[in-house]
XYZ file of C-alpha atoms in Angstrom:
321
model
C 42.483 -6.957 -11.863
C 40.188 -4.182 -13.059
C 38.556 -1.814 -10.606
C 36.104 0.972 -10.255
C 35.375 3.262 -7.337
C 32.306 3.223 -5.151
C 29.411 5.191 -6.569
C 29.646 7.575 -3.636
C 33.314 8.236 -4.384
C 34.794 10.202 -7.248
C 37.272 7.906 -8.943
C 39.890 9.382 -11.237
C 41.367 6.954 -13.705
C 44.319 8.009 -15.821
C 46.414 5.995 -18.205
C 49.283 6.282 -20.635
C 49.320 4.115 -23.713
C 51.936 2.559 -25.939
C 51.650 -0.471 -28.146
C 51.790 -2.837 -25.192
C 51.173 -0.860 -22.005
C 48.339 0.817 -20.123
C 48.780 2.261 -16.620
C 45.659 2.793 -14.524
C 45.521 4.835 -11.319
C 42.580 4.824 -8.944
C 41.650 6.421 -5.651
C 38.788 6.289 -3.217
C 38.336 7.283 0.400
C 40.222 4.186 1.591
C 43.422 4.865 -0.366
C 44.785 4.384 -3.847
C 46.763 2.192 -6.170
C 47.805 1.442 -9.706
C 47.790 -1.406 -12.179
C 50.024 -1.713 -15.237
C 48.796 -3.946 -18.056
C 51.238 -5.078 -20.747
C 50.191 -6.948 -23.871
C 52.639 -9.841 -24.070
C 50.865 -11.690 -26.891
C 47.659 -10.778 -28.700
C 45.009 -11.808 -26.180
C 47.420 -12.205 -23.228
C 48.113 -9.361 -20.819
C 50.497 -9.259 -17.861
C 49.370 -7.007 -15.011
C 51.394 -5.615 -12.111
C 49.135 -4.306 -9.321
C 50.112 -2.277 -6.266
C 47.324 -1.132 -3.952
C 47.473 0.696 -0.647
C 43.838 0.856 0.318
C 41.190 -0.972 2.265
C 38.853 -1.922 -0.567
C 37.740 -1.345 -4.132
C 35.011 -2.644 -6.418
C 35.566 -4.855 -9.434
C 34.098 -4.007 -12.809
C 31.450 -6.469 -13.916
C 32.408 -8.195 -17.146
C 30.086 -10.585 -18.955
C 32.811 -11.944 -21.250
C 33.082 -15.663 -20.422
C 36.078 -16.033 -22.729
C 38.505 -14.409 -20.282
C 40.633 -16.546 -17.949
C 42.410 -14.889 -15.004
C 45.436 -16.019 -13.026
C 46.206 -13.801 -10.014
C 49.359 -14.334 -7.972
C 49.691 -12.641 -4.555
C 53.263 -11.436 -4.027
C 52.698 -9.489 -0.814
C 49.774 -8.577 1.433
C 46.398 -10.280 1.557
C 43.250 -10.085 -0.503
C 39.738 -11.147 0.394
C 38.138 -13.113 -2.432
C 34.405 -13.741 -2.677
C 34.214 -17.225 -4.178
C 30.418 -17.384 -3.971
C 27.646 -15.151 -2.728
C 28.501 -14.281 0.875
C 31.422 -16.755 1.075
C 35.030 -15.543 1.354
C 38.541 -16.948 1.258
C 41.856 -15.113 1.672
C 44.903 -15.161 -0.573
C 48.260 -14.533 1.063
C 51.802 -14.271 -0.256
C 52.581 -17.224 -2.511
C 48.948 -18.123 -3.233
C 47.376 -17.929 -6.670
C 43.849 -18.161 -8.029
C 42.663 -19.244 -11.472
C 39.208 -17.970 -12.249
C 36.507 -17.042 -14.761
C 34.706 -13.900 -13.583
C 31.993 -13.514 -16.171
C 28.853 -11.935 -14.722
C 30.331 -11.396 -11.251
C 30.720 -8.078 -9.496
C 32.085 -7.812 -5.971
C 34.256 -5.785 -3.653
C 37.877 -6.715 -3.087
C 39.112 -6.077 0.454
C 42.768 -5.815 1.434
C 42.890 -6.648 5.167
C 46.483 -5.424 5.591
C 45.695 -2.222 3.653
C 48.106 -3.189 0.895
C 48.333 -5.717 -1.916
C 51.048 -6.389 -4.470
C 50.269 -8.927 -7.143
C 50.952 -10.111 -10.668
C 48.186 -11.346 -12.938
C 47.588 -12.848 -16.349
C 44.454 -11.833 -18.221
C 43.898 -14.286 -21.041
C 41.336 -13.751 -23.798
C 41.220 -17.409 -24.644
C 40.154 -17.527 -28.295
C 42.592 -14.810 -29.365
C 45.325 -16.217 -27.123
C 45.062 -19.724 -28.575
C 45.475 -18.337 -32.079
C 48.429 -16.105 -31.208
C 50.188 -18.901 -29.310
C 49.736 -21.278 -32.246
C 51.262 -18.678 -34.584
C 54.152 -17.862 -32.233
C 55.166 -21.290 -30.919
C 55.402 -23.864 -33.665
C 55.470 -27.468 -32.539
C 54.287 -26.762 -28.971
C 50.554 -26.868 -28.369
C 49.178 -24.863 -25.447
C 45.379 -24.799 -25.240
C 44.178 -22.280 -22.658
C 40.652 -23.729 -22.847
C 42.087 -27.023 -21.595
C 43.802 -25.159 -18.748
C 40.483 -23.530 -17.869
C 38.650 -26.862 -17.877
C 41.313 -28.468 -15.689
C 41.404 -25.821 -12.985
C 37.965 -24.182 -13.098
C 35.810 -27.286 -13.127
C 32.133 -26.369 -12.872
C 32.987 -22.692 -13.150
C 34.489 -22.593 -9.660
C 37.738 -20.718 -8.973
C 40.830 -22.759 -8.210
C 42.952 -21.518 -5.298
C 46.376 -22.981 -4.566
C 49.703 -22.361 -2.959
C 52.201 -21.255 -5.567
C 54.376 -24.273 -6.260
C 58.099 -23.573 -6.339
C 58.347 -23.414 -10.125
C 55.407 -21.020 -10.640
C 56.468 -18.928 -7.644
C 59.987 -18.658 -9.065
C 58.700 -17.620 -12.498
C 56.649 -14.784 -11.004
C 59.652 -13.649 -8.959
C 61.743 -13.543 -12.141
C 59.048 -11.470 -13.836
C 59.266 -8.891 -11.054
C 63.049 -8.641 -11.230
C 63.485 -8.239 -14.983
C 65.060 -5.062 -16.332
C 62.733 -2.882 -18.406
C 65.167 -2.839 -21.325
C 64.636 -6.557 -21.987
C 61.144 -6.968 -20.520
C 59.123 -7.389 -23.736
C 60.980 -10.458 -24.998
C 61.549 -11.805 -21.481
C 57.856 -11.601 -20.585
C 56.985 -13.720 -23.594
C 59.295 -16.476 -22.358
C 57.985 -16.295 -18.794
C 54.315 -16.317 -19.796
C 54.957 -19.383 -21.957
C 56.668 -21.052 -18.993
C 53.646 -20.406 -16.762
C 51.169 -21.712 -19.338
C 53.323 -24.768 -20.007
C 53.513 -25.530 -16.283
C 49.731 -25.265 -15.974
C 49.299 -27.457 -19.032
C 51.575 -30.253 -17.847
C 50.738 -30.444 -14.153
C 47.678 -32.027 -12.670
C 45.699 -30.286 -9.992
C 48.408 -29.775 -7.378
C 48.305 -31.732 -4.154
C 48.920 -28.464 -2.324
C 45.591 -26.994 -3.390
C 44.324 -25.063 -0.406
C 41.452 -26.797 1.328
C 40.879 -23.841 3.587
C 37.566 -23.151 5.285
C 35.636 -20.288 3.823
C 34.182 -17.572 6.043
C 30.640 -16.324 5.734
C 29.805 -12.660 5.366
C 28.432 -12.223 8.894
C 31.633 -13.626 10.461
C 33.854 -11.438 8.301
C 31.892 -8.286 9.112
C 32.166 -8.969 12.863
C 35.918 -9.552 12.605
C 36.371 -6.276 10.731
C 34.353 -4.474 13.406
C 36.624 -5.982 16.057
C 39.709 -4.879 14.154
C 38.403 -1.304 13.905
C 37.442 -1.334 17.581
C 40.790 -2.484 18.959
C 42.892 -0.292 16.663
C 40.822 2.784 17.578
C 42.060 2.453 21.178
C 45.554 0.905 21.038
C 46.188 1.969 24.630
C 43.551 -0.526 25.764
C 44.152 -4.244 26.211
C 41.111 -6.449 25.667
C 40.881 -10.138 26.475
C 39.364 -12.628 24.077
C 36.502 -13.092 26.498
C 35.750 -9.359 26.560
C 35.723 -9.132 22.769
C 33.696 -12.319 22.500
C 31.026 -10.936 24.790
C 30.989 -7.453 23.272
C 30.615 -8.693 19.677
C 28.575 -11.850 20.370
C 31.005 -14.276 18.786
C 32.418 -17.453 20.395
C 36.076 -17.215 21.394
C 37.002 -20.167 19.169
C 35.345 -18.550 16.141
C 36.935 -15.208 16.980
C 40.442 -16.720 17.030
C 39.961 -18.800 13.890
C 38.272 -16.132 11.800
C 40.585 -13.286 12.843
C 43.621 -15.304 11.788
C 41.859 -16.273 8.574
C 41.136 -12.653 7.665
C 44.358 -10.987 8.849
C 46.821 -13.861 8.633
C 47.942 -13.679 12.245
C 46.593 -14.099 15.768
C 44.856 -11.079 17.243
C 47.552 -10.442 19.889
C 50.336 -10.592 17.281
C 48.342 -8.270 15.064
C 47.979 -5.688 17.822
C 51.632 -5.940 18.828
C 52.671 -5.088 15.262
C 50.044 -2.358 15.048
C 51.286 -0.742 18.268
C 54.905 -0.801 17.104
C 53.972 0.708 13.729
C 52.011 3.446 15.488
C 54.895 4.097 17.867
C 57.294 4.395 14.908
C 55.004 6.958 13.310
C 54.692 8.995 16.511
C 58.441 8.955 17.051
C 59.034 10.292 13.544
C 56.158 12.740 13.181
C 55.779 14.221 16.682
C 57.902 15.630 19.484
C 55.988 13.718 22.144
C 58.007 12.179 24.936
C 58.819 8.476 24.999
C 56.599 8.155 28.082
C 53.643 9.730 26.263
C 54.085 7.521 23.213
C 54.508 4.486 25.428
C 51.167 5.179 27.109
C 49.437 5.813 23.771
C 50.362 2.369 22.492
C 49.373 0.534 25.632
C 52.549 0.357 27.709
C 52.344 1.809 31.226
C 56.025 0.976 31.749
C 58.554 2.800 29.507
C 61.124 0.078 30.045
C 58.747 -2.625 28.753
C 57.875 -0.430 25.776
C 61.543 0.145 24.929
C 62.227 -3.599 25.103
C 59.302 -4.393 22.821
C 60.202 -1.621 20.369
C 63.826 -2.718 20.141
C 62.778 -6.321 19.596
C 60.588 -5.159 16.697
C 62.922 -2.609 15.068
C 66.420 -3.368 16.305
C 66.686 0.083 17.898
C 65.496 1.678 21.099
C 62.864 4.447 20.723
C 65.530 7.133 21.320
C 67.917 5.579 18.798
C 65.115 5.237 16.269
C 64.102 8.894 16.594
C 67.705 10.089 16.228
C 68.300 7.798 13.264
C 65.217 8.994 11.397
C 66.013 12.648 12.161
C 69.512 12.142 10.753
C 68.110 10.606 7.548
C 65.773 13.563 7.051
C 68.648 16.016 7.452
C 70.653 14.174 4.795
């Protein structure tokens, strides 16, 4: 992925270069991240992306000869597949796409995204593959035509073979990475060449812009006051969205039901308060929506394996070491 900051934000991009590697760093008011691009073959780049932010803008590119394959390792990413229409990639999903002429904002609903991508400049890639692999024909234009019929992106669950290849890419030692990456990229392209459109292609409903914006408003509203407990009916009335749509769209955007989302959010907040403040357990309990300390301690231990007191002592001991 390639990114730029919002026009209202000063974006600092730095990189180091070798024959095969560029490292890009970016920041905006929602966070920051980095992307490392390695030239595996002439015309084929492997990218490792790690972002801890809410959103960033893509750079518009009019080059129709570039094919992208993005694999989501961890987190979630909101993908605009058409004007005002969104789908969500989660861990194990991948997308094959041509992005020529498109410019849009990528949102990371969980505030983090870790992914691996292939950026393929098809004409150059076909030539370099033909020179490198004698006797095996891999045509990336044919892969594009198979998966991006009519110019539409193809979104699928990572099948076990492709998923395993990407996992191996992440685990490789740097000392052998250059040669190893060549093998793994060839494996991915060969898998895409030989398989038909997978049966597990995701036929997920897309969400329209208005729905997504309401859901994000609800998320900001409930996390701003974690001590409060709102019913679905209260949120439905306040934000003028049917309960059924609220449930379906919230899970679509954030990957979990709203109550599960808030339970995790409260426990994460409690962990932070236990580590960073000297507030009493009772005070922290109230701040995350538990009037009863005993209930809070039970919930916290179920989430972390330690009681709040044990957790605070454990973290303090780690800091001393």
